[in-house]
Each structure stands twice: as structure tokens, then as C-alpha cells.
Short mmCIF file of C-alpha atoms in Angstrom, two decimals:
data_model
loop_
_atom_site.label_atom_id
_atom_site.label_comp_id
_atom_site.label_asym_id
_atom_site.label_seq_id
_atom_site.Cartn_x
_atom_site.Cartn_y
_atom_site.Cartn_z
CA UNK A 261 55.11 113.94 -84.74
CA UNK A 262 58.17 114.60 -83.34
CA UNK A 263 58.64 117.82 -80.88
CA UNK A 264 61.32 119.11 -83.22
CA UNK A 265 59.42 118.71 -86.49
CA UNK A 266 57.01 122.10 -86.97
CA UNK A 267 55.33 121.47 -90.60
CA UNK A 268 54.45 118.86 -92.56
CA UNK A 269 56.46 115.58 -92.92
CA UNK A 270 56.71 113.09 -95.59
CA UNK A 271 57.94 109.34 -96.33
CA UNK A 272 59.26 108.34 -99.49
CA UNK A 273 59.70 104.60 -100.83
CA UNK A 274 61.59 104.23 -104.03
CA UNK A 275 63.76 107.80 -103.37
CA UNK A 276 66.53 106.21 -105.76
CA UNK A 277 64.40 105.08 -108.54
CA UNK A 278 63.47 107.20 -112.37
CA UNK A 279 60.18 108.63 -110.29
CA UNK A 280 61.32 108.49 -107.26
CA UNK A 281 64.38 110.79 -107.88
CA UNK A 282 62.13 113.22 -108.85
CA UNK A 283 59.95 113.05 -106.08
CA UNK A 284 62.68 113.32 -103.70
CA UNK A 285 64.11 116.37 -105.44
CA UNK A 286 60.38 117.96 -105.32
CA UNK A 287 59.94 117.19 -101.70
CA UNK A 288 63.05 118.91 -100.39
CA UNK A 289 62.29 122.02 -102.47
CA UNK A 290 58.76 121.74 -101.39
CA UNK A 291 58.31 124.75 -98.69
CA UNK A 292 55.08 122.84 -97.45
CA UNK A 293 57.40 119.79 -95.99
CA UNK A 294 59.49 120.74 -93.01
CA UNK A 295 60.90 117.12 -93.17
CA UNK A 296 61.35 114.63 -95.80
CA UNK A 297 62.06 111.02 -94.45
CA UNK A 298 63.17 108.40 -97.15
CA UNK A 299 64.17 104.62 -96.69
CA UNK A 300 67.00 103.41 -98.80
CA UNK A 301 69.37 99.97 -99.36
CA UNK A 302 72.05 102.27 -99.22
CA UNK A 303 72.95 105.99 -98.98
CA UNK A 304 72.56 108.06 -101.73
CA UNK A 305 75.17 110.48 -100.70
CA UNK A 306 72.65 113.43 -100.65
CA UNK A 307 72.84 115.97 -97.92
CA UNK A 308 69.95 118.11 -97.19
CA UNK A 309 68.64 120.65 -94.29
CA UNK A 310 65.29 118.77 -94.26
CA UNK A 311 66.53 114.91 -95.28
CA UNK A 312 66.57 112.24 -92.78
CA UNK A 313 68.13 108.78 -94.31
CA UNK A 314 66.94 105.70 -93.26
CA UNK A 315 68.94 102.52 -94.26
CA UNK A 316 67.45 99.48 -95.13
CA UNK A 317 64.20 97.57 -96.94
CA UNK A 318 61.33 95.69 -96.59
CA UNK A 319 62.83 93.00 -93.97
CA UNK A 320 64.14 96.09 -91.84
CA UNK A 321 61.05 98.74 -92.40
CA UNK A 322 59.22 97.31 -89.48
CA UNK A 323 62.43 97.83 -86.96
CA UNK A 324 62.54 101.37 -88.44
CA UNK A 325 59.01 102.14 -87.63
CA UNK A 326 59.95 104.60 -84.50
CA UNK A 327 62.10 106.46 -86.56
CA UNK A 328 59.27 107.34 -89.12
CA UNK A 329 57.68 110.59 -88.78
CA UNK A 330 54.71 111.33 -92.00
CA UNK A 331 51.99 113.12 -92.67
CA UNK A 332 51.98 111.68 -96.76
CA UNK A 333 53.43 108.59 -97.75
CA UNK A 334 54.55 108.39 -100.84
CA UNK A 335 55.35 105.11 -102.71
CA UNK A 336 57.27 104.46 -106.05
CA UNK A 337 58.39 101.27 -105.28
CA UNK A 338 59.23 98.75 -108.18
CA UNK A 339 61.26 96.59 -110.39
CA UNK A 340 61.48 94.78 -113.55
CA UNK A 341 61.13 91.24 -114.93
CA UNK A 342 64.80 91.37 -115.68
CA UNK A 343 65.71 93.14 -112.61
CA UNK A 344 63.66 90.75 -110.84
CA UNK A 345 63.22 86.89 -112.69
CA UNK A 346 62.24 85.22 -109.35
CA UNK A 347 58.38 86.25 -109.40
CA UNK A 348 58.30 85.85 -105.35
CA UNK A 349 60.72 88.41 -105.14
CA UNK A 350 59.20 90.54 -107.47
CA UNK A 351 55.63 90.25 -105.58
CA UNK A 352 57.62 91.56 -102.64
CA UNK A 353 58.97 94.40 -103.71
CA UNK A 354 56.10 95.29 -106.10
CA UNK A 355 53.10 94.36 -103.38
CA UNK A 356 54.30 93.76 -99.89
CA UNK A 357 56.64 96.72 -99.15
CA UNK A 358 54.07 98.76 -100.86
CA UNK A 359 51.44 97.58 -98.67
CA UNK A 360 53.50 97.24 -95.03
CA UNK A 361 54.76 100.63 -96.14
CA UNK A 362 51.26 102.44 -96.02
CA UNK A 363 50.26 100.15 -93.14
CA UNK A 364 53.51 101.51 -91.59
CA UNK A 365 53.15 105.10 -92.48
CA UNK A 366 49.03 104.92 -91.04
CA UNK A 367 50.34 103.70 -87.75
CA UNK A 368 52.54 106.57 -87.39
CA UNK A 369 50.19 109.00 -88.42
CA UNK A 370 50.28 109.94 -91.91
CA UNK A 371 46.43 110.68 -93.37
CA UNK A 372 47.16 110.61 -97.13
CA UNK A 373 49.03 108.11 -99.42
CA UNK A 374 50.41 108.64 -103.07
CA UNK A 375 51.17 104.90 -104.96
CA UNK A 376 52.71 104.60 -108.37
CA UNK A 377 50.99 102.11 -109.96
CA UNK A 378 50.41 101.33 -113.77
CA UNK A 379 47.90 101.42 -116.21
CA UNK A 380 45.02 98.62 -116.33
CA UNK A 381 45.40 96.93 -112.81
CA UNK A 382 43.18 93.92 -112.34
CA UNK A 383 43.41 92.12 -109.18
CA UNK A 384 41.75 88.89 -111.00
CA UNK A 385 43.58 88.85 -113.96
CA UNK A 386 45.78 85.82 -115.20
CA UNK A 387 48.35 87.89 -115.99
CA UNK A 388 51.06 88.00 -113.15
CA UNK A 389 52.55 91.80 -113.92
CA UNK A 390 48.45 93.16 -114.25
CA UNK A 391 47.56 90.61 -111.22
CA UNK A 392 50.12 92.30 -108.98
CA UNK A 393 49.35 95.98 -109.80
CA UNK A 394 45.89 95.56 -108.52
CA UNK A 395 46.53 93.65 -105.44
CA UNK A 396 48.43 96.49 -104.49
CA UNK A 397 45.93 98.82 -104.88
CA UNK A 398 43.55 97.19 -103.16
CA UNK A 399 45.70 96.34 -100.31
CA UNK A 400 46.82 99.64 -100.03
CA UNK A 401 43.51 101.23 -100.28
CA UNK A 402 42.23 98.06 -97.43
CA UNK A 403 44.79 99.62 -95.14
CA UNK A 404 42.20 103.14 -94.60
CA UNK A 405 43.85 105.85 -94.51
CA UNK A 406 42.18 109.15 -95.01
CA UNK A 407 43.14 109.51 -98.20
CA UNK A 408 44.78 107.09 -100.82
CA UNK A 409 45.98 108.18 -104.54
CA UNK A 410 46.72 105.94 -106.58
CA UNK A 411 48.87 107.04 -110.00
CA UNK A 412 48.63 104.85 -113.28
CA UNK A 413 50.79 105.83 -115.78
CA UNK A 414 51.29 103.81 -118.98
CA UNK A 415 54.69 104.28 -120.79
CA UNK A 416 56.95 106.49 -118.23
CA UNK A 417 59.04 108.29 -120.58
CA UNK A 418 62.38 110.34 -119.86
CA UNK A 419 66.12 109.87 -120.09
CA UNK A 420 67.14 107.25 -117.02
CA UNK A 421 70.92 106.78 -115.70
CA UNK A 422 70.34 102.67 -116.73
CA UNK A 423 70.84 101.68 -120.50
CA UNK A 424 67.40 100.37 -120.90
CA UNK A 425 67.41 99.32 -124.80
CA UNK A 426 63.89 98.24 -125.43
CA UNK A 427 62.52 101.01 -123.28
CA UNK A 428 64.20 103.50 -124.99
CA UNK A 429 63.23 102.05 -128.39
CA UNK A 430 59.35 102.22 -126.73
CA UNK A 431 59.39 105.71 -125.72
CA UNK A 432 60.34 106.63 -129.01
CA UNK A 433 57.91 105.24 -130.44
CA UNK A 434 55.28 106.64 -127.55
CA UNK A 435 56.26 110.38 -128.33
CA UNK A 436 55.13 109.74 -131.99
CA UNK A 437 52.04 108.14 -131.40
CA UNK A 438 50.98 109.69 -128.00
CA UNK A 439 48.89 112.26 -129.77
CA UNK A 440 46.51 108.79 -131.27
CA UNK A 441 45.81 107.91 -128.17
CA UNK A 442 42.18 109.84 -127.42
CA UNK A 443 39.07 109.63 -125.80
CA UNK A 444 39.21 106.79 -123.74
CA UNK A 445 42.06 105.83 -124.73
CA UNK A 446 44.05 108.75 -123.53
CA UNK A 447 45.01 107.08 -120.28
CA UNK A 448 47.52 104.63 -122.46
CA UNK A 449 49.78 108.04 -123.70
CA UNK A 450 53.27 107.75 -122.26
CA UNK A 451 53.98 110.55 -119.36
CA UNK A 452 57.26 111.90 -118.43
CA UNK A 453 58.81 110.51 -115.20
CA UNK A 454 59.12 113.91 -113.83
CA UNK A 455 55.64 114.93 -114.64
CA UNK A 456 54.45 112.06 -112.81
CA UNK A 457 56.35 113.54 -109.79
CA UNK A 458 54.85 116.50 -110.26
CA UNK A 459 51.35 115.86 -110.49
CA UNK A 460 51.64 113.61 -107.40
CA UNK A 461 52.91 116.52 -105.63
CA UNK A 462 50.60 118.78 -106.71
CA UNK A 463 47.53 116.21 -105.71
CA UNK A 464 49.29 116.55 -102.02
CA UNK A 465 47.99 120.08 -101.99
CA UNK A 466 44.38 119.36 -103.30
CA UNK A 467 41.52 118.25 -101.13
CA UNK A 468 40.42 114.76 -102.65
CA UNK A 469 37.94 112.12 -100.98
CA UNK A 470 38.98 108.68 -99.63
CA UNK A 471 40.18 107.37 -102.71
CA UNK A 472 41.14 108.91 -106.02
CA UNK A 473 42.43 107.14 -108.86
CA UNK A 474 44.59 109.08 -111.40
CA UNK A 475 45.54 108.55 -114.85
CA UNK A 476 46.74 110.76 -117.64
CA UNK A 477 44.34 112.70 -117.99
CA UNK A 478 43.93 113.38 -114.43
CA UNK A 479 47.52 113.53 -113.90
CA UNK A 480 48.07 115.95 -116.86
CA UNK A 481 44.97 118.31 -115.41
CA UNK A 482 47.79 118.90 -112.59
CA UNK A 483 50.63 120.01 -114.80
#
């Protein structure tokens, strides 16, 4: 840590995205971090006491690595298919910066990771979206740091700045049938993007073991 940081620092990947947004915002306001480091494409004209901007992405994040100070690493990293049609690209952005990110973050000391991931990751699956979510999470959980949590939210409902058409014809139909969604199945009910934020900050406060894997339920217990 640097000698002019006294408190706890974060990292944030993802700062301009629906979760991320709200992480960012929760961070700053956060009287726990003395220091909230965030890597963008480009600047997001925010101005803040305890903000430090870097520019640039997963190509650059490995010049940057001096200027990264953490403690926690958070990661909300991700695109769509429509965003994103070239499937390499995707893989990037969904598994590689994810994964140099925490290896980044471990090298300059940060003990404790927080990944948004998604419901039902399975590294051997045929399915490329599913396929991708859990090499992620097992690459980022491979790169040891003390503590890794890992966030799988199904639908992630709330109003974003993008028109989104089918997404907001999904969530509508989430908030009416959340409440069918029990037992085991509760970990398929949509979740607010803000509440995800939330409970990921709140998990930064709580003592957890090496890994810990949260889904609704687990993220709603933090609400």
C-alpha cells in the first residue's frame, strides 16, 4: 500500500456497467474504503475525494499494475451476445480480464475478491455462455487469494440507461413470477442490480472462508 493511503483500498472492474455503477457509488460512500481505484475505457466524468481513475482495459491492465493499490477486488465485468457477436472477444472480456484482473489485484496485495457471475456455471458444459461463466470461476478461484466470492444472480432486474427491449419484457415477467420460484429453486428469482451491489458490499465486511459461493438466497440473507 501506498504511504499516503491509511484504510482500506479497493479495485473495481466494470465501474460503468448496471452493477457496477452501483458498486462504485457504494464504495465511495463506504467509510471503510479510504481509496477506491477503478479502471475504465474512458472517463466517466466523476470527481471524488477518494476516486483514483485509471484509463484503459484488458490489453493496458498489466502496464497499469504499479498504479493499483487493493485490499478487495471487485469484478463486474461483462457483455452481451449482441454487444459482443465475435465469441473470442466475448471470452475476453467475460474470462480473461476477469481472471488477469484478480491475478493482478493478488500481486498487489489485495486478500479478498468479489466476481459477478451468473446462475448455473458449468465449466464442462456445451453451452458457450454457461461454459464461460464457470471457467471464470474456476480461474479466478485457481488464482488463491485469501478469499474469493463469487455472486450468481439469475435475472438482474432494475431500470438501465440502455433500451434493452427483451430484457425489459423479461424482468417483467420475473417480478410476477419471482415469488414461484422456491426451495431449490429460489436461486433462479430475478435480483435487483443494486441489491446485488449491496450484498457484495456487505459480504466485504463478513468473515467468510477461502471460497464462498453466493446466490439469492445468500445474497438476499445480506439485504
Amino acid at each position: 500500500m501506498s504511504a499516503d493511503v491509511k484504510g482500506k483500498t479497493a479495485i473495481l472492474f466494470g465501474a460503468s456497467g448496471f452493477v457496477g455503477s452501483y458498486l462504485l457509488e457504494g464504495l465511495l460512500n463506504d467509510p471503510d474504503y479510504a481509496q477506491v481505484t477503478i479502471v475504465v475505457r474512458k472517463n466517466l466524468n466523476i470527481s471524488h475525494p477518494k476516486l483514483k481513475m485509471l484509463i484503459g482495459d484488458y490489453h493496458a491492465l498489466p502496464a497499469l499494475k504499479d498504479e493499483i493499490v487493493a485490499n478487495d477486488v471487485f469484478i463486474a465485468l461483462g457483455t452481451t451476445k449482441k454487444s459482443t457477436p465475435d465469441q473470442k472477444i466475448y471470452y475476453q472480456v467475460d474470462h480473461d480480464y476477469p481472471v488477469l484482473a484478480a491475478r493482478i489485484g493478488k500481486e498487489r496485495g489485495a486478500k479478498s475478491v468479489f466476481l459477478v457471475s451468473a446462475v448455473g456455471p458449468d465449466a464442462g458444459s456445451g453451452i458457450f455462455y454457461i461454459r464461460t461463466k464457470g471457467e471464470t470461476e474456476r480461474d479466478v478461484i485457481a488464482q488463491g487469494l485469501l478469499h474469493t466470492h463469487i455472486f450468481r444472480p439469475s435475472m438482474i432486474m432494475g431500470d438501465r440507461k440502455e433500451s434493452r427491449t427483451l430484457e425489459k419484457a423479461l424482468i417483467k415477467i420475473f417480478s410476477i413470477i419471482n415469488p414461484l420460484f422456491v426451495g431449490p429453486m429460489q436461486k433462479y428469482r430475478g435480483i435487483e442490480g443494486k441489491n446485488i451491489a449491496k450484498a457484495m458490499l456487505a459480504a466485504a465486511k463478513k468473515p467468510a472462508g477461502k471460497v464462498k459461493i453466493y446466490e439469492w438466497k445468500e445474497m438476499n440473507d445480506l439485504l
